[in-house]
Structures are given as C-alpha cells and as structure tokens.
CSV table of C-alpha atoms and ligand atoms in Angstrom, one decimal:
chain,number,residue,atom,x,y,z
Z,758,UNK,CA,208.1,-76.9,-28.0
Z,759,UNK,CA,205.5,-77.8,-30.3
Z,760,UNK,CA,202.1,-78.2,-29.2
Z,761,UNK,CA,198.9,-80.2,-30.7
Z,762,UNK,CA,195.5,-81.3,-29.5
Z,763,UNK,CA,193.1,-84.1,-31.0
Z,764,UNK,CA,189.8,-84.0,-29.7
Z,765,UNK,CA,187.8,-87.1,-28.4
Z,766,UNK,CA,184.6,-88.0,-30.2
Z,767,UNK,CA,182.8,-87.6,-27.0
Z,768,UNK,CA,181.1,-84.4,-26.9
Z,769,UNK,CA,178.3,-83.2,-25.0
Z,770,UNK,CA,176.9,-80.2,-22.3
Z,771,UNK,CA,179.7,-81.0,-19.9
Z,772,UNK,CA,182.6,-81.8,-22.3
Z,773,UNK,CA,181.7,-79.2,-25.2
Z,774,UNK,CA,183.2,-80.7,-28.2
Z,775,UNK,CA,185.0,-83.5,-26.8
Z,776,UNK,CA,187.9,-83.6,-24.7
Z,777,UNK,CA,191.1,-82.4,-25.9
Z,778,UNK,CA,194.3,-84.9,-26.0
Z,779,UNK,CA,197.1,-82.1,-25.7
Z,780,UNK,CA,200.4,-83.2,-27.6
Z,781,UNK,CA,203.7,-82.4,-26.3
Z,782,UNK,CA,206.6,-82.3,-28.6
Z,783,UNK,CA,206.6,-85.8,-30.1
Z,784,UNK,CA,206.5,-88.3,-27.2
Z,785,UNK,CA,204.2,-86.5,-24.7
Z,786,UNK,CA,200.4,-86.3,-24.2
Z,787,UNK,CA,198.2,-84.2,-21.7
Z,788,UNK,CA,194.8,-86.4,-20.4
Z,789,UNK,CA,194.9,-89.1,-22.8
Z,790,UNK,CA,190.7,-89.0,-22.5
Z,791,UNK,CA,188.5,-91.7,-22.7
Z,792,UNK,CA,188.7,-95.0,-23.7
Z,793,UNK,CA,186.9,-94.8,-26.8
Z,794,UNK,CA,188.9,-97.2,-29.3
Z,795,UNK,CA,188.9,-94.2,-32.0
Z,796,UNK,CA,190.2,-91.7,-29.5
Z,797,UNK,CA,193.1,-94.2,-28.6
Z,798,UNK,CA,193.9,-95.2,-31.9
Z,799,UNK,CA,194.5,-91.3,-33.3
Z,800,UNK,CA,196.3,-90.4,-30.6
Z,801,UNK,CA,198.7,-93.4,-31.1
Z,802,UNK,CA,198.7,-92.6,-34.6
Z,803,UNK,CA,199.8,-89.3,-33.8
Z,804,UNK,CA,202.4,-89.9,-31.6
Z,805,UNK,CA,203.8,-93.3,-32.8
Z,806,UNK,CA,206.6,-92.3,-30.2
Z,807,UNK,CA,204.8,-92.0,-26.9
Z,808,UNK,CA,207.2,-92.1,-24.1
Z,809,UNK,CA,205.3,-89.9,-21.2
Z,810,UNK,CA,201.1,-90.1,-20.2
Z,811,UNK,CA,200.6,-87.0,-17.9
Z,812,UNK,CA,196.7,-86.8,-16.4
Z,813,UNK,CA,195.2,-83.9,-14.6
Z,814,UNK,CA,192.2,-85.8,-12.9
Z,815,UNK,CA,190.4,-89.1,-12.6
Z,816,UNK,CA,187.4,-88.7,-14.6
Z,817,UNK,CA,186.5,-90.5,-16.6
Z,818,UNK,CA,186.8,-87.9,-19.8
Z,819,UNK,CA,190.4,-87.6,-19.2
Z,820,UNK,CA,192.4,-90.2,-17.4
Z,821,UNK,CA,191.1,-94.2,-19.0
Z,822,UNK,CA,193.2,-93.9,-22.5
Z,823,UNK,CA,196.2,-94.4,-20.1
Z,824,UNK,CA,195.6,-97.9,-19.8
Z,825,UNK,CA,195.4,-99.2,-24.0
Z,826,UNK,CA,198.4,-96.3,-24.8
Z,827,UNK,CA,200.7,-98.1,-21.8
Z,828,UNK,CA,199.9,-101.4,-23.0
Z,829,UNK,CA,200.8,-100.0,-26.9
Z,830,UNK,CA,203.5,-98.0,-26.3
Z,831,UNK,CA,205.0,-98.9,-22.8
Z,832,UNK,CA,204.6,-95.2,-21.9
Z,833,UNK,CA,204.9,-94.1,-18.3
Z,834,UNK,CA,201.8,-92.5,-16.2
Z,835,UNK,CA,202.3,-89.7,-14.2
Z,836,UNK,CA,199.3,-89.0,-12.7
Z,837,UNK,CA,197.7,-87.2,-9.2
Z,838,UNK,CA,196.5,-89.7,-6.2
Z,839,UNK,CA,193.0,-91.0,-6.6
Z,840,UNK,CA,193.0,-91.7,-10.6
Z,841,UNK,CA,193.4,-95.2,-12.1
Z,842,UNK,CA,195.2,-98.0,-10.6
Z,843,UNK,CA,199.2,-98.1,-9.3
Z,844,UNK,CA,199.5,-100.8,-11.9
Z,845,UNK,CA,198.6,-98.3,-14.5
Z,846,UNK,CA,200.1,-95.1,-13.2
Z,847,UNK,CA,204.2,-95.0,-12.5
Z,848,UNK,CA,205.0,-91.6,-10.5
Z,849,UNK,CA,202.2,-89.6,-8.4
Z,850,UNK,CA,202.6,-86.4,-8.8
Z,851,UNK,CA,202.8,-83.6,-6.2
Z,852,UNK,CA,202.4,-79.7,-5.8
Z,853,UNK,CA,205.6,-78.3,-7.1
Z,854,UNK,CA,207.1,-81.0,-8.8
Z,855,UNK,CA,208.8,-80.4,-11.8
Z,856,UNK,CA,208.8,-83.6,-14.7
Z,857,UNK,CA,211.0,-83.7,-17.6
Z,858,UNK,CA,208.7,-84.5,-20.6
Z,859,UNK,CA,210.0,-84.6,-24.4
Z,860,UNK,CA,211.7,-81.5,-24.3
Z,861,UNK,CA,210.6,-79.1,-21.1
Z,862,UNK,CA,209.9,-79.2,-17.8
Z,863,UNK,CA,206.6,-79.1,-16.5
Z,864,UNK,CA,205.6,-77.4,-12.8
Z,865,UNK,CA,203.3,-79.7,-11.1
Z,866,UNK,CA,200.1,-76.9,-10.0
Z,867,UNK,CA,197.8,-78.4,-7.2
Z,868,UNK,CA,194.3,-76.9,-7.7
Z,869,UNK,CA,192.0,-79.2,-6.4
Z,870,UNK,CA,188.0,-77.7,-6.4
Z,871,UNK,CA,186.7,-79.6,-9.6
Z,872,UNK,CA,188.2,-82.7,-7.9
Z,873,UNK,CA,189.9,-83.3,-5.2
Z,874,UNK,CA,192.7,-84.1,-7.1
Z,875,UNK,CA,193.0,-82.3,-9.8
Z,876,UNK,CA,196.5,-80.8,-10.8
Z,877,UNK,CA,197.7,-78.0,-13.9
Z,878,UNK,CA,200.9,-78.0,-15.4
Z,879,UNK,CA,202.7,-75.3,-16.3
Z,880,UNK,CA,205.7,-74.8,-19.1
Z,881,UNK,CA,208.5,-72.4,-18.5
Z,882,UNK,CA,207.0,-70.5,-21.5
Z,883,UNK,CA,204.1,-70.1,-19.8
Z,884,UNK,CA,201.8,-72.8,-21.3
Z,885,UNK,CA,199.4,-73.6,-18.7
Z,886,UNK,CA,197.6,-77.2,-19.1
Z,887,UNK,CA,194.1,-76.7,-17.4
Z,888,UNK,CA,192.3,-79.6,-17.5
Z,889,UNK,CA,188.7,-78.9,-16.0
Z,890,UNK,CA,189.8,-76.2,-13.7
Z,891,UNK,CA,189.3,-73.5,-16.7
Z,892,UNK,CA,187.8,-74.3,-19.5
Z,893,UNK,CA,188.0,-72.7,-23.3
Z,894,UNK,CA,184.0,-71.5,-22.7
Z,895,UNK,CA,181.9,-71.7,-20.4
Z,896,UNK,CA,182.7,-72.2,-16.9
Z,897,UNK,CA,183.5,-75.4,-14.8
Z,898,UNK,CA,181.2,-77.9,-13.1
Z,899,UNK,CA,182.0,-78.0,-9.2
Z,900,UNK,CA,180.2,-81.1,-7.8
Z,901,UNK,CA,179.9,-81.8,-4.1
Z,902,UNK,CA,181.2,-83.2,-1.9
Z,903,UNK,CA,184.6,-84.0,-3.9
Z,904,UNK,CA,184.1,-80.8,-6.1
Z,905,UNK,CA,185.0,-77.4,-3.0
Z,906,UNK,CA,183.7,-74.1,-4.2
Z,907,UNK,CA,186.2,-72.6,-1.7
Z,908,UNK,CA,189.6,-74.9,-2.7
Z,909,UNK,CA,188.2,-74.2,-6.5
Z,910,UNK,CA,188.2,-70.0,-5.7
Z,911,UNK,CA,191.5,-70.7,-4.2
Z,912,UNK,CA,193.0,-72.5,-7.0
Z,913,UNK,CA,191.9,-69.8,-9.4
Z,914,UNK,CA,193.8,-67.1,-7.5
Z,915,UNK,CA,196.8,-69.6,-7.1
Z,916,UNK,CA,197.0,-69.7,-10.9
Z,917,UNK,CA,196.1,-66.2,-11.5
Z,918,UNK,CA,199.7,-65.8,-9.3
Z,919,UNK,CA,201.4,-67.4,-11.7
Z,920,UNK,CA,200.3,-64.9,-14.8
Z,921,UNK,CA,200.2,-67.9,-18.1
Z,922,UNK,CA,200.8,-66.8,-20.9
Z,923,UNK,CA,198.2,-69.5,-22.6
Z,924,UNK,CA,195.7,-71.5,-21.2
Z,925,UNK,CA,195.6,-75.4,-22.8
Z,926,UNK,CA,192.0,-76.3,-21.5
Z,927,UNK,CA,190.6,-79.6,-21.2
Z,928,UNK,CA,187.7,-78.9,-23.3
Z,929,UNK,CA,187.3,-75.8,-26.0
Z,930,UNK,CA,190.0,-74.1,-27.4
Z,931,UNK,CA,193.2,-72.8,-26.2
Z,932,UNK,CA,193.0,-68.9,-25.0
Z,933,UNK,CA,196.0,-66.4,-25.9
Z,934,UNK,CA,194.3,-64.1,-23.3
Z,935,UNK,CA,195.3,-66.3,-20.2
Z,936,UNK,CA,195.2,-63.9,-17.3
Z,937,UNK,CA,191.7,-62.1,-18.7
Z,938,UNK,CA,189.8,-65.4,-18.7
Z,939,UNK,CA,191.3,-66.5,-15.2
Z,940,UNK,CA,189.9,-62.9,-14.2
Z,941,UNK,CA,186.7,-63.7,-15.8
Z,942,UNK,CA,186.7,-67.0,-13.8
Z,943,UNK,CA,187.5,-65.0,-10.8
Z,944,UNK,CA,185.1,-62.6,-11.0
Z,945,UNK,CA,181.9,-64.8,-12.4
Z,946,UNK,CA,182.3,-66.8,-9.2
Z,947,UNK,CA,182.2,-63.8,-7.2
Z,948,UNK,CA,179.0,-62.7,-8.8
Z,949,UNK,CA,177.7,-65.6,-8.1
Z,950,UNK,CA,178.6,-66.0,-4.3
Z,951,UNK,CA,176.8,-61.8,-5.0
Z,952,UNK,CA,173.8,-63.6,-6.5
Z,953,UNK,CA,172.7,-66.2,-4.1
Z,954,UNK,CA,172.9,-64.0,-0.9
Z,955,UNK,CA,170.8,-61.7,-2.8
Z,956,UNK,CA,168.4,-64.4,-3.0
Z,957,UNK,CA,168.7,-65.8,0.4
Z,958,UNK,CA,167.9,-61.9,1.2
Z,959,UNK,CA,164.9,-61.4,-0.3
Z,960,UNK,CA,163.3,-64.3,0.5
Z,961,UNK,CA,164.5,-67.4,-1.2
Z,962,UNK,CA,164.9,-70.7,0.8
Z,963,UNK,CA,165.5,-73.2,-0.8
Z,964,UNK,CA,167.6,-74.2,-3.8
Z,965,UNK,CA,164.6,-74.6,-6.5
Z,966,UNK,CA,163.6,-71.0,-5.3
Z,967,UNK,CA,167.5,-69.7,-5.9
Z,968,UNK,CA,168.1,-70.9,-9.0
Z,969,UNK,CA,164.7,-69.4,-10.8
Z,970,UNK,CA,165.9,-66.1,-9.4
Z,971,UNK,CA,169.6,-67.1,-10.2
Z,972,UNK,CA,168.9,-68.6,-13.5
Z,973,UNK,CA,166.3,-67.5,-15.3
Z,974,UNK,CA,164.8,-69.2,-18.4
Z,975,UNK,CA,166.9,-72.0,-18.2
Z,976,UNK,CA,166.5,-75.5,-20.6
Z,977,UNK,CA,164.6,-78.1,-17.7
Z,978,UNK,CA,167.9,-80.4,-18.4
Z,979,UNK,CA,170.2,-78.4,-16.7
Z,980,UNK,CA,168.0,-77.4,-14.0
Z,981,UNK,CA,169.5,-80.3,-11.4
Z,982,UNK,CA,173.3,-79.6,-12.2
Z,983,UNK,CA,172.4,-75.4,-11.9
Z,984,UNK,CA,171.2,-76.7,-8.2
Z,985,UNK,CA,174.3,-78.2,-7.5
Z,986,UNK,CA,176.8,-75.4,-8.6
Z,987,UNK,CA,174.7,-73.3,-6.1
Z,988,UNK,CA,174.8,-75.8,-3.6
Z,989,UNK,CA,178.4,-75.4,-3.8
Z,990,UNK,CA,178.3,-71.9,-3.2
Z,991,UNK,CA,176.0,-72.7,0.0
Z,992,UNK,CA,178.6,-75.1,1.4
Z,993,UNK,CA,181.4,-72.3,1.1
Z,994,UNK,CA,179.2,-69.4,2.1
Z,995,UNK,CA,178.0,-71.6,5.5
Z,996,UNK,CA,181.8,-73.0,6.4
Z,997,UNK,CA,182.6,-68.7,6.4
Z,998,UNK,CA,179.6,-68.5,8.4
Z,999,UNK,CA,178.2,-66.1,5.9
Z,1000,UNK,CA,174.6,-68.2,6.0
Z,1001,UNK,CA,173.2,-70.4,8.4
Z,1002,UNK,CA,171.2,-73.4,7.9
Z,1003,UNK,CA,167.7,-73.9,9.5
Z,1004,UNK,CA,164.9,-76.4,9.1
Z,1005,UNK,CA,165.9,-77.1,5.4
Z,1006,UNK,CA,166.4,-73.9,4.0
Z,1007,UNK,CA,169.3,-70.9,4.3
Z,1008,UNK,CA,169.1,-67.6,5.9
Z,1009,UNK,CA,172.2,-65.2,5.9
Z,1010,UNK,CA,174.0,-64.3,9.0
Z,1011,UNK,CA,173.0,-61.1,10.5
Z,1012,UNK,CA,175.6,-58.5,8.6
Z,1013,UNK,CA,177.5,-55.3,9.9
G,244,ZN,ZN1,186.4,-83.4,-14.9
C-alpha cells in the first residue's frame, strides 16, 4: 500500500516541523492535524477521494481537520474515546480492533501514556502509525495527570512486542530502524528514572534542584516543561513506592 505524509504548517518545540497528515492508499488519512485552512485544503487536494479519517489522540495538533474534511468529503471518523464530538467521529475504536481502510487492515494498538487515549495502528506489513507515542527525534512530552509515565513505559514495551518494521510518527520523519528507536525510547526513559533517584540521593529535593542536575545548561524556555517530564517520573517512581513524599520535597525509599 502506498504511503504519503503532508506536513501541517504548524511547527514549533513540541511539534518539530509540523504535524504529519499520513496518507493511506488513496482514500485514507492518519491524524488529519489541525485546523489550519491550508493544512485542510492540501490534504483534500491530495486525496480528492477521502473515504476513512483515522485519529490517534485528541490534541489539538492531530485530531480538529476531522471536522472541515467530513463536511468536504463525507468521510467517516474513527477515532479513540475522549477526542472531538460523537457528531464528528462515527466508530470508537478499541484495543485490538482491526478496520478495513483503502486497501489493508489496520490493528487498533492501545498505548495510552502521552494521553490517556492515545491509540497506534499497525499494517500487516508492519507499518506502525505512532502518533505522539514515538516520535521521528526527540522524545515525547508526558504531561500529568492525563499524560502516565508508567502506562507510557508500558506502551513502549507493548509495541516493542510487536517488532514494526517502520515507524510513521506523528511528527519527524518516518524511521526504517523501528525496533532500535523503540529500544532507544525504552532505554532513555530508564536512564532517566536512573537520573532522578541519583538526584533524590545526593541531595536534591525539589524539582528546580533535579532538573539543574538532570539538565544541565538548558534554554530558560523549556525549563517548566523539563519539570514536568520529571514530575512524571516522580509520580511513577512514588506509586512503586520507590520515593516517598515529605514536606514538599522527595526522598527515596530505604533500598536493599
Ligand atoms: Zn499529542
């Protein structure tokens, strides 16, 4: 099956160089993106036979061109619970389903972490739509309380199980090297999880104090959203009981 992407104008630190609008055969798209009038109108000159609108999350980089391509083209929505409307999206999907679009079959991957939501599709050939849950470069924002460090580490692994042969990510470019850069993912989280109970070891406290050990010389902008991936890691680490959480600050659990 032929597949092609058109990128959104919309780019920027979280998005990269836009979001990508994967095409599937001639009558299929992967996260329409965003409502930007441009965006919408290349896609539907693209594919001026749009029959199926698959989305893999609700935000708003992904899911709003549903609603202007449904009202062009009549196209059905198939989308997780918890993004758009029911009058815009036709079938929710579910872990494990398998939908007939132009001419495959797609597996229906939960892996919530990035959202709650968030599902992958999968071709029998091994084409594995990402959305946010890996990304082309980089690595993926986990925000909580919807965003789960431990559902997103999960997810991974699920996916990992399922050895892709190429990753279609939401944002950068598609990866021939499918099972490496899950690995990569895998193991840069780990690290991580390594790297803040080194900190909470010698001494650190709070999150400010964790991320200039964790993340050193890093641009002021991104300071906030560094916090909040370690955050994330806090959550996780405290529901294992691997930290415990006193007077404001962190302290890890007596170890063996
Ligand atoms: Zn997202």
């Amino acid at each position: 099956m032929k597949i092609r992407s058109i990128t959104a104008p919309n780019p920027g630190p979280l998005t990269l160089d836009g979001t990508r609008t994967y095409i599937l055969g001639d009558t299929a798209v992967i996260d329409p993106g965003p409502a930007d009038e441009r965006h919408v109108r290349a896609i539907a000159e693209a594919v001026p036979h749009l029959q199926t609108i698959l989305i893999t999350h609700r935000h708003a980089d992904h899911a709003p061109a549903a609603g202007p391509l449904k009202k062009l083209f009549g196209a059905h929505v198939l989308a997780p619970d918890d993004v758009l409307d029911d009058c815009i999206v036709d079938v929710r999907v579910h872990d494990g389903q398998i939908v007939a679009v132009a001419d495959t079959k797609l597996e229906v991957i939960a892996t919530p972490g990035h959202t709650s939501e968030h599902v992958c599709y999968l071709t029998a050939d091994g084409d594995l739509f990402t959305g946010d849950t890996i990304l082309g470069q980089g690595t993926t924002a986990i925000f909580p309380p919807d965003g789960d460090m431990a559902d997103y580490m999960r997810s991974l692994q699920r996916l990992r199980a399922r050895s892709p042969r190429r990753i279609h990510p939401a944002h950068g470019p598609t990866r021939d090297d499918a099972v490496a850069l899950i690995d990569e993912y895998i193991e840069h989280r780990l690290q991580r999880e390594e790297q803040v109970l080194e900190a909470l070891r010698a001494g650190a406290t709070t999150l400010p104090e964790m991320r200039e050990r964790i993340y050193q010389s890093l641009d002021p902008n991104l300071h906030t959203a560094a916090e909040i991936q370690l955050a994330a890691h806090l959550i996780k680490l405290a529901a294992e009981r691997r930290i415990r959480q006193s007077n404001g600050g962190y302290t890890v659990a007596r170890e063996e």
